[in-house]
Tab-separated table of C-alpha atoms in Angstrom:
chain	number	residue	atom	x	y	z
F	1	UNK	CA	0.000	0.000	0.000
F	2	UNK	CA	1.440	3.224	-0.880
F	3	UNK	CA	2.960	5.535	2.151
F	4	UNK	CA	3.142	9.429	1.564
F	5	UNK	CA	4.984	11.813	3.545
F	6	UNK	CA	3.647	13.574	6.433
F	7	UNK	CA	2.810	16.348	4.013
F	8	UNK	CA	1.838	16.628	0.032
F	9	UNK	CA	3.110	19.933	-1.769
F	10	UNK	CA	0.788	20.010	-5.312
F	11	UNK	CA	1.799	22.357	-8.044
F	12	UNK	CA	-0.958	24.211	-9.801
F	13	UNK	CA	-2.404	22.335	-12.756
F	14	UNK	CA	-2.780	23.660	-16.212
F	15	UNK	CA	-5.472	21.133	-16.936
F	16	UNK	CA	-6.734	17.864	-16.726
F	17	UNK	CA	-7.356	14.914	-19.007
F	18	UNK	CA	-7.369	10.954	-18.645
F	19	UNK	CA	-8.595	7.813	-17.769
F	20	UNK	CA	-8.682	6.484	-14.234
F	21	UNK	CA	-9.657	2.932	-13.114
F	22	UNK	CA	-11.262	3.002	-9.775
F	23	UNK	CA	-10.904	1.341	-7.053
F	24	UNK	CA	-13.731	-0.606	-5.975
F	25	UNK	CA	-16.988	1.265	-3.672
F	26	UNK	CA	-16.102	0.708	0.019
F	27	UNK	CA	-19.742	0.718	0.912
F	28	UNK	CA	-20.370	-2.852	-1.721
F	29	UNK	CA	-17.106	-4.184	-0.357
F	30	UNK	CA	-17.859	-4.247	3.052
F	31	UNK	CA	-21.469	-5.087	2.644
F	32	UNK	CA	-19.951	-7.814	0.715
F	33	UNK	CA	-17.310	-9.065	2.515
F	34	UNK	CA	-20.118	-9.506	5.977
F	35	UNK	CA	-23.402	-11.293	3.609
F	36	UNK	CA	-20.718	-13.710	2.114
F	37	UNK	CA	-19.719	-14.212	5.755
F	38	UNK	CA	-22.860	-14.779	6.329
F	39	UNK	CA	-23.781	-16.906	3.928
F	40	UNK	CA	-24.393	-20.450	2.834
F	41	UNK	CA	-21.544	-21.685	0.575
F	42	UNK	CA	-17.965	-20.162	-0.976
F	43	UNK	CA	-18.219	-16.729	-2.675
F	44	UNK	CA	-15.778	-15.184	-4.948
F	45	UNK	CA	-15.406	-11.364	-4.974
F	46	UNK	CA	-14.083	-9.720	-7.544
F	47	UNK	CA	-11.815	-6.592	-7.278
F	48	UNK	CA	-12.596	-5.730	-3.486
F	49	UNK	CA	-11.180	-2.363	-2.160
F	50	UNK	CA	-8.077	-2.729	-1.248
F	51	UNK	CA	-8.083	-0.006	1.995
F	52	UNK	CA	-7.781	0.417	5.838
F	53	UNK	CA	-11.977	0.152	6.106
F	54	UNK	CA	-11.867	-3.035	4.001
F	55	UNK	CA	-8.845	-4.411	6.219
F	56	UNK	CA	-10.602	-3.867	9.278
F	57	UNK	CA	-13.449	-5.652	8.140
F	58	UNK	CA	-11.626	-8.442	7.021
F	59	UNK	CA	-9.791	-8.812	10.138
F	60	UNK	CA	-12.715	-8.699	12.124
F	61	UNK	CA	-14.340	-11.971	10.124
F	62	UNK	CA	-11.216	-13.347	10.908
F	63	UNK	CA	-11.031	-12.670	14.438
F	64	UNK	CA	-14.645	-14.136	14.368
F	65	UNK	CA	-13.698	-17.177	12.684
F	66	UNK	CA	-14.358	-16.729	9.330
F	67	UNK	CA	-12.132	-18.507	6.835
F	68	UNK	CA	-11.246	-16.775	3.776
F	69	UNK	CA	-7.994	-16.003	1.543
F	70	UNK	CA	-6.697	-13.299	-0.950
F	71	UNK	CA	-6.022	-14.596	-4.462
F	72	UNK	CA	-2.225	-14.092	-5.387
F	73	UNK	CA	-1.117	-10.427	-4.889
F	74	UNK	CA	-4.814	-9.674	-6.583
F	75	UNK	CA	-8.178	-7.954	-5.534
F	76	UNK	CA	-9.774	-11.095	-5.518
F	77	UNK	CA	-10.771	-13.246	-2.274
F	78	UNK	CA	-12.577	-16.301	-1.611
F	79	UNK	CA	-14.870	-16.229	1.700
F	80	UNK	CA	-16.103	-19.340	3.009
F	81	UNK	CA	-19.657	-18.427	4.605
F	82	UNK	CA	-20.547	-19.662	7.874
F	83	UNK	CA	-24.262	-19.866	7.509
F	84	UNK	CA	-25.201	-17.864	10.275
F	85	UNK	CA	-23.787	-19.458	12.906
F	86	UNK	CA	-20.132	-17.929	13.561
F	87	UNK	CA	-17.402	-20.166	15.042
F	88	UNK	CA	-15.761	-18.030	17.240
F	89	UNK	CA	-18.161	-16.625	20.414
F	90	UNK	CA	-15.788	-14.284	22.304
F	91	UNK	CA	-13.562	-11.575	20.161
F	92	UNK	CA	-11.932	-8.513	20.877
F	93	UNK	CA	-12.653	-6.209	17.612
F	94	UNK	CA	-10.552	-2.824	16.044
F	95	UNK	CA	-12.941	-1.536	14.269
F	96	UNK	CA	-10.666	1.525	13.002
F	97	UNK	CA	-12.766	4.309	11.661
F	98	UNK	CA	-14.973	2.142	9.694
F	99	UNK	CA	-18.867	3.323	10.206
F	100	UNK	CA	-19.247	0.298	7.448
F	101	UNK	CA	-17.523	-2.258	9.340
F	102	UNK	CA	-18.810	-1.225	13.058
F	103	UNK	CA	-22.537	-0.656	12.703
F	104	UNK	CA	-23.638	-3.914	10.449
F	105	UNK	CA	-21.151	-6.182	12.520
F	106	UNK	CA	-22.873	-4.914	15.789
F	107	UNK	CA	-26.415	-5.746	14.699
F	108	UNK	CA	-25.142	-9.506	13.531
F	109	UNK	CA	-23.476	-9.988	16.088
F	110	UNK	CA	-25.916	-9.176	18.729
F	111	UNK	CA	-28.164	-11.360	17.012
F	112	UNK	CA	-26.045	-14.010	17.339
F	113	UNK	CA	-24.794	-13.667	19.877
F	114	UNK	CA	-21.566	-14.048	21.830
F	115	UNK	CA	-19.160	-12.169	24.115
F	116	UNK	CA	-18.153	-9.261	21.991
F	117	UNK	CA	-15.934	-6.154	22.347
F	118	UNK	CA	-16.033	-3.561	19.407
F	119	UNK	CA	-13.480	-0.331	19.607
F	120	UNK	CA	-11.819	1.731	17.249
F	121	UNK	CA	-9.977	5.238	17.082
F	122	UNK	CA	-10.924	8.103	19.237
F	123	UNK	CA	-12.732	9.755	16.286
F	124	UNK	CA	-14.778	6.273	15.877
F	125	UNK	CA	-15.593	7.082	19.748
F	126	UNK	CA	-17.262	10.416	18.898
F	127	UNK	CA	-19.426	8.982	15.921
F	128	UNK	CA	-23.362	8.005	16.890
F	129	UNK	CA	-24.307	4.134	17.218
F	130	UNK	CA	-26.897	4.993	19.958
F	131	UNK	CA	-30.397	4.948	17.629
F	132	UNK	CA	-28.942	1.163	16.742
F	133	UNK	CA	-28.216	-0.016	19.745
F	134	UNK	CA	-31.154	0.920	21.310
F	135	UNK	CA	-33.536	-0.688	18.347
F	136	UNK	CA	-31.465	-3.870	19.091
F	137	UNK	CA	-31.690	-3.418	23.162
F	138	UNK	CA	-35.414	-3.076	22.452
F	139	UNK	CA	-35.698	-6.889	20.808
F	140	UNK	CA	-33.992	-8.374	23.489
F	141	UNK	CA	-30.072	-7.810	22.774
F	142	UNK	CA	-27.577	-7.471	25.241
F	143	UNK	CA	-25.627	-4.216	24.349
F	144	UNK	CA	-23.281	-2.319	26.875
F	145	UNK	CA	-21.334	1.018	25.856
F	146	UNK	CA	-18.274	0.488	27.468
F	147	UNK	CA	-17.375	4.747	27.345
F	148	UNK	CA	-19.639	6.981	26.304
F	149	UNK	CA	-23.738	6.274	26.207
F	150	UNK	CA	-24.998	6.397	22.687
F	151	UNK	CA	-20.952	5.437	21.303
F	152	UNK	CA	-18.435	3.058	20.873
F	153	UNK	CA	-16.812	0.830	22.745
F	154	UNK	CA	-19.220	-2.184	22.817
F	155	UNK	CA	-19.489	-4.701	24.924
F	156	UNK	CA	-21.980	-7.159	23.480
F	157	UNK	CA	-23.168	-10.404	25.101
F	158	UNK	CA	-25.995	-13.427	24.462
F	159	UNK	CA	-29.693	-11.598	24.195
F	160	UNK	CA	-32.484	-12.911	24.080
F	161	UNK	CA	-34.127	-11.362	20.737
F	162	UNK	CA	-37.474	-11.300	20.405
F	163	UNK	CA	-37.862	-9.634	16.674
F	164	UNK	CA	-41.645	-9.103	14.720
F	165	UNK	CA	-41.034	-5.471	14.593
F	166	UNK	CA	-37.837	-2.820	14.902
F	167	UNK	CA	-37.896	0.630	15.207
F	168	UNK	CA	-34.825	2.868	14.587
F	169	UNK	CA	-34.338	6.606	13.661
F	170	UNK	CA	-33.207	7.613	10.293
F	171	UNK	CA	-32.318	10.830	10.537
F	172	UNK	CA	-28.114	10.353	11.845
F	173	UNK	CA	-27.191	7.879	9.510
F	174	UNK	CA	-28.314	5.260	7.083
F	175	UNK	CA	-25.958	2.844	8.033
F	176	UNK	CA	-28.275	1.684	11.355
F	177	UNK	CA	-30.773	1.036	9.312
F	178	UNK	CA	-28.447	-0.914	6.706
F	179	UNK	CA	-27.405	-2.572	10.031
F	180	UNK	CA	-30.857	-4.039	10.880
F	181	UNK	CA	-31.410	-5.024	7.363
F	182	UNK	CA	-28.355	-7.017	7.001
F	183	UNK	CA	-28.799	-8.818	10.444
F	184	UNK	CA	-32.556	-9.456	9.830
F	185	UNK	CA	-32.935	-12.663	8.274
F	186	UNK	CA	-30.759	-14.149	11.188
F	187	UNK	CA	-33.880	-13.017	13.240
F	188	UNK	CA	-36.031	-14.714	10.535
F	189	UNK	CA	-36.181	-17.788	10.921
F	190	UNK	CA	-39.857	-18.256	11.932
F	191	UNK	CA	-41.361	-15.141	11.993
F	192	UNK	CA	-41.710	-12.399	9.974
F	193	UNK	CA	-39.307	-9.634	11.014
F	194	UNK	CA	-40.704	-5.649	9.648
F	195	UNK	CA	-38.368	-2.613	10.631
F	196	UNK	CA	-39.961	0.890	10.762
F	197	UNK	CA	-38.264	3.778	10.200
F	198	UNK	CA	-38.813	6.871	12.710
F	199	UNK	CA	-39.061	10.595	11.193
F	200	UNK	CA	-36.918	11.167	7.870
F	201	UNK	CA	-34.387	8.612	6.280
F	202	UNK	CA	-31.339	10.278	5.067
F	203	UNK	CA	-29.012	8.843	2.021
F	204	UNK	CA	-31.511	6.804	0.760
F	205	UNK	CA	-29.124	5.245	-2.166
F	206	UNK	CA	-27.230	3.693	0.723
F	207	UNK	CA	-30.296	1.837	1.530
F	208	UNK	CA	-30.722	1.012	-2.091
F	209	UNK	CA	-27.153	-0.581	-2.671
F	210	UNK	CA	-28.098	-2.523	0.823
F	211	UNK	CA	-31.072	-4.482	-0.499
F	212	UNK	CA	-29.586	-4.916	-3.811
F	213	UNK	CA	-26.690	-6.661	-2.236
F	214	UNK	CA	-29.126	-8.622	0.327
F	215	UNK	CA	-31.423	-9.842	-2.738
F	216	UNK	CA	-27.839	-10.947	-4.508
F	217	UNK	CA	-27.111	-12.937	-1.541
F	218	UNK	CA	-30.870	-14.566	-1.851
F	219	UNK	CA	-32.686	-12.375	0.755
F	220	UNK	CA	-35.885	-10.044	-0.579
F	221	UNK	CA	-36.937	-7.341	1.211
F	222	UNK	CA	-40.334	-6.042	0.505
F	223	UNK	CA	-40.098	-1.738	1.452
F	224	UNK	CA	-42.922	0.184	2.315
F	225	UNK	CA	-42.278	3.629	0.953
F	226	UNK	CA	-39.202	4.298	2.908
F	227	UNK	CA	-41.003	3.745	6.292
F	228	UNK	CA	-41.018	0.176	6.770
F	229	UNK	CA	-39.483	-2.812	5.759
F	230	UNK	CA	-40.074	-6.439	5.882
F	231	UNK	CA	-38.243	-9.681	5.744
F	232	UNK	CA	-40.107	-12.545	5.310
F	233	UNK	CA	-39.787	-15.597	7.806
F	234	UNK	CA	-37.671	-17.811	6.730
F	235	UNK	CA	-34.595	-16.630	4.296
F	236	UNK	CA	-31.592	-17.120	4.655
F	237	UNK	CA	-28.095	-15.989	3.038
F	238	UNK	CA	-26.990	-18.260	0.401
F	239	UNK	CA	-23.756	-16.999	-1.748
F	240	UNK	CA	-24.324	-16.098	-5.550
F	241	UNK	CA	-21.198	-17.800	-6.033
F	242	UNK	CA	-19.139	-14.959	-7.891
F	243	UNK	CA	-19.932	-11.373	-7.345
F	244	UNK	CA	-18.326	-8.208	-9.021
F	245	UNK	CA	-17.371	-5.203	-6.844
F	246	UNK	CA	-18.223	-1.821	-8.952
F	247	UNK	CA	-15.946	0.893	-8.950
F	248	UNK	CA	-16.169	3.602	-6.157
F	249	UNK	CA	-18.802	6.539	-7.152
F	250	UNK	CA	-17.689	8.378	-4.383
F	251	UNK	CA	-14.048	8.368	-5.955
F	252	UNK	CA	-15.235	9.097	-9.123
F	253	UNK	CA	-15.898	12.467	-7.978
F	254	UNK	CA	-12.938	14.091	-8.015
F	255	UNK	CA	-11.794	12.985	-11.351
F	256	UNK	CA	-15.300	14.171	-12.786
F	257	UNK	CA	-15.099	17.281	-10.737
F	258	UNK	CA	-11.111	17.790	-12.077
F	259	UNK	CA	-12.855	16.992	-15.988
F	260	UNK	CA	-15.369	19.753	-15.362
F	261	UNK	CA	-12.641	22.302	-13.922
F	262	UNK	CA	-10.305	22.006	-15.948
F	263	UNK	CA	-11.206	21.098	-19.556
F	264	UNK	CA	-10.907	17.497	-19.343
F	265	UNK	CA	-12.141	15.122	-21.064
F	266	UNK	CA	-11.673	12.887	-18.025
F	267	UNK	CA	-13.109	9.703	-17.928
F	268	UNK	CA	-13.287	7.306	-14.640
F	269	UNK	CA	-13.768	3.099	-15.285
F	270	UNK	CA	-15.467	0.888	-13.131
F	271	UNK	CA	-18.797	2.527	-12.691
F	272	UNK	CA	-21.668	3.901	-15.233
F	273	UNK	CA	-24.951	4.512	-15.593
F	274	UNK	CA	-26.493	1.390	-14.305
F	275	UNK	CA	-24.261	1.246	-11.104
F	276	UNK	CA	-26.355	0.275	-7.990
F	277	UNK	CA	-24.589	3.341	-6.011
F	278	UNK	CA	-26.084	6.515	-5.486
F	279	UNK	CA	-23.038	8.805	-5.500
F	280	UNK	CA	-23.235	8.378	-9.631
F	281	UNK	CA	-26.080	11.087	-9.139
F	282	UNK	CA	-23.048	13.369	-8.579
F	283	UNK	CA	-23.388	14.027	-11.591
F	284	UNK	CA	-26.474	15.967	-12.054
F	285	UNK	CA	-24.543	18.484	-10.152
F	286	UNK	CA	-21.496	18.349	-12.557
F	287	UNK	CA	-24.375	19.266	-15.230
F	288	UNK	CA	-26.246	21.798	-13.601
F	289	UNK	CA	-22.955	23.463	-12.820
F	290	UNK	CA	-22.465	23.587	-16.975
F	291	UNK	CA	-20.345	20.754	-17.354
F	292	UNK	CA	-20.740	17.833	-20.044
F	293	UNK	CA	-21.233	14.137	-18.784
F	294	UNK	CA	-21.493	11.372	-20.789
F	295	UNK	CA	-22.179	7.402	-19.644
F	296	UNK	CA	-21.660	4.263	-20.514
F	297	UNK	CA	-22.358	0.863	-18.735
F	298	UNK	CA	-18.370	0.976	-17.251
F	299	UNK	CA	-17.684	4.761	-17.426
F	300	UNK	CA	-18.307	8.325	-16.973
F	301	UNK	CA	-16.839	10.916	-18.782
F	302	UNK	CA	-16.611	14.886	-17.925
F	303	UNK	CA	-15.532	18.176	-19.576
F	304	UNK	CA	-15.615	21.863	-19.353
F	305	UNK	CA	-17.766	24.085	-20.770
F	306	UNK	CA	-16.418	27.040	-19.656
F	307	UNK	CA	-17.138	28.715	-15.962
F	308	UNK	CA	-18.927	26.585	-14.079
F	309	UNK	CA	-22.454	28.089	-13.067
F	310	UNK	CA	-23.074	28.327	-9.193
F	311	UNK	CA	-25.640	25.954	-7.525
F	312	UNK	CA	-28.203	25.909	-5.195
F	313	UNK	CA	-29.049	21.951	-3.826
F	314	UNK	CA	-30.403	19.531	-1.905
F	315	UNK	CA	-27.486	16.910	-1.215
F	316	UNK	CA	-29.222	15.012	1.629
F	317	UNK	CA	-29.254	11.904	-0.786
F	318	UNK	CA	-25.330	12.081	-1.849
F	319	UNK	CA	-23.434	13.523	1.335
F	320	UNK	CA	-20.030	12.108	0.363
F	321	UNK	CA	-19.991	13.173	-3.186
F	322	UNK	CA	-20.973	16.375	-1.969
F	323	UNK	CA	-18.279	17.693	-0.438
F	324	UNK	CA	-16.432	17.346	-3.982
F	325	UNK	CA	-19.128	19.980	-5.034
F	326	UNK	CA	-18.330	22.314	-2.150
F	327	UNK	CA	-14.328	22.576	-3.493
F	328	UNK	CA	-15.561	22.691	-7.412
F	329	UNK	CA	-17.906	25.817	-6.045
F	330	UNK	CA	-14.427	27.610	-5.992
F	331	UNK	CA	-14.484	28.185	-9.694
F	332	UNK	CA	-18.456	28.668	-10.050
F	333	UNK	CA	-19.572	32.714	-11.373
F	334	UNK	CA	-21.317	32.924	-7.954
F	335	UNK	CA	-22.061	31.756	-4.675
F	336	UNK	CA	-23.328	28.330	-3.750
F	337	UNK	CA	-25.223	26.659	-1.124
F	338	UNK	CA	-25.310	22.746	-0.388
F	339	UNK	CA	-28.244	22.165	1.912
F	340	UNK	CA	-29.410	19.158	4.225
F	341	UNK	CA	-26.022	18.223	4.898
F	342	UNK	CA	-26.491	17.672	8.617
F	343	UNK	CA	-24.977	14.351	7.936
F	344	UNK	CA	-21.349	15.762	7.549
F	345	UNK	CA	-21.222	16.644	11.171
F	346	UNK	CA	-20.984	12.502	12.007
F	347	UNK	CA	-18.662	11.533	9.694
F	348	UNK	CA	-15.135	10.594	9.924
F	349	UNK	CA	-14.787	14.344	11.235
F	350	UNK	CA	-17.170	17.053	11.661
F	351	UNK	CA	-16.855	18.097	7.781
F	352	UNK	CA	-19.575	21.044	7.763
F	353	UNK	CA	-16.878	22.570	10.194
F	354	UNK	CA	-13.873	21.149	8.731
F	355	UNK	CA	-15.023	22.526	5.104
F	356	UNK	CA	-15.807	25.756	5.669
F	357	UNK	CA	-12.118	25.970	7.687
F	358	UNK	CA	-9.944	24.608	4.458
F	359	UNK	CA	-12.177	26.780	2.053
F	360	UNK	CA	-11.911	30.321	3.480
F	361	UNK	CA	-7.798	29.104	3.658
F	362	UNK	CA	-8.348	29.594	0.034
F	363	UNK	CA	-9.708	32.757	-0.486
F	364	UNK	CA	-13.493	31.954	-0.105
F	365	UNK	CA	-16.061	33.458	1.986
F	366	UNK	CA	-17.955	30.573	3.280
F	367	UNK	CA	-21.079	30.781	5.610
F	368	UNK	CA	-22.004	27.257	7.580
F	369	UNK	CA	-25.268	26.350	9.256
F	370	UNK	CA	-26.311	23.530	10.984
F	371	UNK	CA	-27.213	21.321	7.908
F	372	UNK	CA	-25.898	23.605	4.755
F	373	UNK	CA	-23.001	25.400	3.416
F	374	UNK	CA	-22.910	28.472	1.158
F	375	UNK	CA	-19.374	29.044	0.104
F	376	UNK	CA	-18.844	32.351	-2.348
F	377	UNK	CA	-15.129	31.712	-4.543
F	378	UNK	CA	-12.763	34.375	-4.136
F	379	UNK	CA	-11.374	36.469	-7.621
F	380	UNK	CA	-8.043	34.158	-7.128
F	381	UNK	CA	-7.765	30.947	-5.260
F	382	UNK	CA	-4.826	31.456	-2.742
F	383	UNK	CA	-1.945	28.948	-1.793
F	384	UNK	CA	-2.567	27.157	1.831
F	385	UNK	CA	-1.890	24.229	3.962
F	386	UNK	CA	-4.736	22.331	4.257
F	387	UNK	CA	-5.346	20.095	7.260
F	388	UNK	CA	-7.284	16.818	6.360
F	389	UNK	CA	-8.572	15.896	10.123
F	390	UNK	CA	-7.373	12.460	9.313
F	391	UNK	CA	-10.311	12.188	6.751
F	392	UNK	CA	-10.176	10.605	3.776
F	393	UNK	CA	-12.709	12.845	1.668
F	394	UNK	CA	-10.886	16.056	3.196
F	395	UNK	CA	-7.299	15.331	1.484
F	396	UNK	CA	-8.933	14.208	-2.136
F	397	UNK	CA	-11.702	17.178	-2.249
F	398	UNK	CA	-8.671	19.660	-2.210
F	399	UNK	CA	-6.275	18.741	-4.461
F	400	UNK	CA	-9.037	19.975	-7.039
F	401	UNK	CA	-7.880	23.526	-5.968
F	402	UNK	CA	-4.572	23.531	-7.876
F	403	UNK	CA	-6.605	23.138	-11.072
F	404	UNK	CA	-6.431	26.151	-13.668
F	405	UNK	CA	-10.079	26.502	-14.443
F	406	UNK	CA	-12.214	29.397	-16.186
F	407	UNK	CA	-13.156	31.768	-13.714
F	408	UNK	CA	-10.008	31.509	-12.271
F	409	UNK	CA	-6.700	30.015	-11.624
F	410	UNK	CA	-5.427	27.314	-9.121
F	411	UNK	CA	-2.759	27.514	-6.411
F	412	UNK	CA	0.016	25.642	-4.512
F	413	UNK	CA	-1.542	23.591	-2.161
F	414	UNK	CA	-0.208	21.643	0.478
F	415	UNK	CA	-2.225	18.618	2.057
F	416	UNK	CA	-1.162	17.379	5.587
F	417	UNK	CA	-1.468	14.183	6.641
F	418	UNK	CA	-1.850	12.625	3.096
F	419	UNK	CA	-1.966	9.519	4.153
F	420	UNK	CA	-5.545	9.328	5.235
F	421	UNK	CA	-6.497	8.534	1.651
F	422	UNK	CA	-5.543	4.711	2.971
F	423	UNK	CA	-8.732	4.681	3.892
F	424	UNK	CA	-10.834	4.424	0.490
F	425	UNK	CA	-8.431	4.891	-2.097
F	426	UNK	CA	-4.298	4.627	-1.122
F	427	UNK	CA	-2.733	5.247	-4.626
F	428	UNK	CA	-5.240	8.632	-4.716
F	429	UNK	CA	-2.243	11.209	-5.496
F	430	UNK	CA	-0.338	8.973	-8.054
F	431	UNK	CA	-4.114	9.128	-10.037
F	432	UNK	CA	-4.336	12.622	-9.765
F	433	UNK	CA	-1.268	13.250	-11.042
F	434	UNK	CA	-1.901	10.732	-14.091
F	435	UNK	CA	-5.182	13.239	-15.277
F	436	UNK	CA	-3.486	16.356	-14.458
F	437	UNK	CA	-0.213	17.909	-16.340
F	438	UNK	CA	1.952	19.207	-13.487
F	439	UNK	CA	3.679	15.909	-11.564
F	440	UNK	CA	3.209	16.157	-7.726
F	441	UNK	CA	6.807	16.857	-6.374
């Protein structure tokens, strides 16, 4: 895996133009990597993220007793599925930073059941479980927070569940009720199980790629609008024998974004238009802002048309992809706002916060709210540091500002802590470089 320095200086960019293969989507992966767990029988994945998030979950099976094994030095792994019934029923868990890894494997495994411990990083310590853990404490599980009520650490032991009907917020994040979804037909087996959703769900294409995967691994889940949803007694996880892991939309972002910027054509591989992930909706934005998209079934391609047109949005239903919008509104004619983005605030860091710090580094003017951003680009984007807050999203968003776009030109910019990128996409910078004519050093 590719280690940077403790810092990243990136020349300005005259403009950019390629092809970049992503890596695969974190969110399939790991969804992946626990139903073939799961499962009855051997499953093949194809071209599995290779990051920290998708190491932590594989670890984790491990630790739990699940056999599986990489093939060669490639993306590929085999994971023999346990069938519901793990093999090992006391584990102490890293979790990392993983939100994908922590929240689905707490639901199984309090289901389950066991003698569990589940930790991770201090930031994982500050990010919500609490509106799972009490829908599972409801049914009978035996959930403890070790630190902090309503956060990790976990201490989870044998329950007694009890499951015809779950109730869980949607409103923090989609993941707990991806969580319940997952672990569902392990509380199936006789009855019906339905799980209703309290108030608004938020990132609904999360929810989307989650019952995709589930009805891949055998499972249907028959949805009510988006406020209930119901597993039928007696399914059960049964591998689809091979299954192909799509290229990240979330990734795809930048490289669109860096198309739209700065002339392009830029094209990403691995995902198109009938991808089961949300984040390919990005691109609506891209054309609202005046840029050209085009899509096939494996790819996406961007290009300039000029200045890029300020925007006004709803980006409840893409929050990741979103922040790439809030560094491209550095080149727009005008001032734009991203609304219902309350979501950033319990990520991997507080990123409504975090944003609005890096951008007005730049030159912008950038008012924050509790759920929306309105950032106004200065008349010339202005060399900074920019500190990544050990997130992932932070350190790829802002390399875009070195690009030479329309309205107005890039700058030096230096990215601490480059290394976070491990976590969804470790060879980001090396890509960057490839679609962009300055070289990074």
């Amino acid at each position: 895996m590719k280690h940077y320095p403790h810092h990243l200086d990136l020349k300005p960019a005259m403009h950019a133009k390629g092809i970049v293969r992503l890596p695969g989507s974190k969110s399939i992966s790991n969804r992946t990597l626990l139903l073939a767990a799961l499962a009855d029988g051997t499953t093949h994945i194809r071209e599995l993220l290779a990051s920290d998030d998708t190491h932590v979950m594989l670890m984790a099976l491990q630790n739990l007793g699940v056999k599986w094994e990489q093939i060669g030095e490639s993306q590929d792994y085999i994971v023999h599925g346990v069938n519901g019934a793990l093999p090992t029923h006391q584990a102490d868990l890293f979790m990392g930073n993983a939100g994908t890894a922590i929240r689905p494997l707490t639901a199984a495994l309090a289901v389950i059941g066991g003698d569990y411990t589940l930790h991770g990083i201090p930031r994982m310590h500050e990010r919500p479980i609490g509106d799972l853990v009490d829908a599972l404490n409801e049914i009978g599980a035996d959930i403890e927070y070790t630190g902090a009520p309503g956060y990790p650490p976990l201490h989870i032991r044998r329950g007694r569940i009890r499951a015809e009907r779950l109730k869980v917020r949607g409103n923090v994040s989609s993941q707990f009720l991806t969580s319940l979804l997952m672990a569902a037909p392990l509380m199936a087996s006789e009855r019906d199980v339905t799980i209703e959703v309290i108030g608004e769900l938020i990132s609904k294409p999360y929810i989307e790629i989650t019952l995709n995967l589930m009805r891949r691994f055998g499972v249907e889940v028959q949805r009510d609008g988006w406020q209930a949803f119901t597993i039928a007694a007696g399914q059960r996880y049964r591998s689809p024998g091979t299954i192909h892991v799509e290229g990240d939309a979330s990734s795809a972002s930048y490289f669109l974004a860096a198309g739209a910027i700065a002339g392009g054509p830029v094209r990403v591989e691995g995902v198109g238009e009938n991808s089961i992930q949300g984040d390919v909706r990005f691109v609506d934005a891209l054309r609202q802002m005046g840029a050209t998209v085009t899509m096939g079934d494996n790819w996406i391609e961007a290009q300039s048309n000029g200045v890029l047109h300020a925007i006004d949005a709803d980006f409840n239903h893409i929050p990741d992809a979103a922040m790439t919008i809030a560094v491209a509104a550095l080149y727009a004619d005008g001032p734009s706002i991203l609304r219902n983005i309350a979501s950033w605030r319990v990520k991997e860091t507080d990123r409504i916060a975090a944003m609005a710090t890096e951008l007005r580094k730049l030159g912008a003017t950038v008012e924050e709210g509790d759920d929306y951003l309105r950032v106004t680009p200065p008349d010339r984007i202005q060399s900074a540091a920019i500190d990544t807050y050990d997130d992932h999203r932070m350190a790829m968003c802002f390399s875009l500002a070195t690009l030479d776009g329309a309205a107005r030109r890039g700058n030096k910019v230096r990215i601490n802590d480059p290394q976070c990128v491990a976590k969804t996409f470790p060879d980001y910078f090396d890509a960057f470089a490839g679609v962009t004519e300055e070289s990074l050093f």
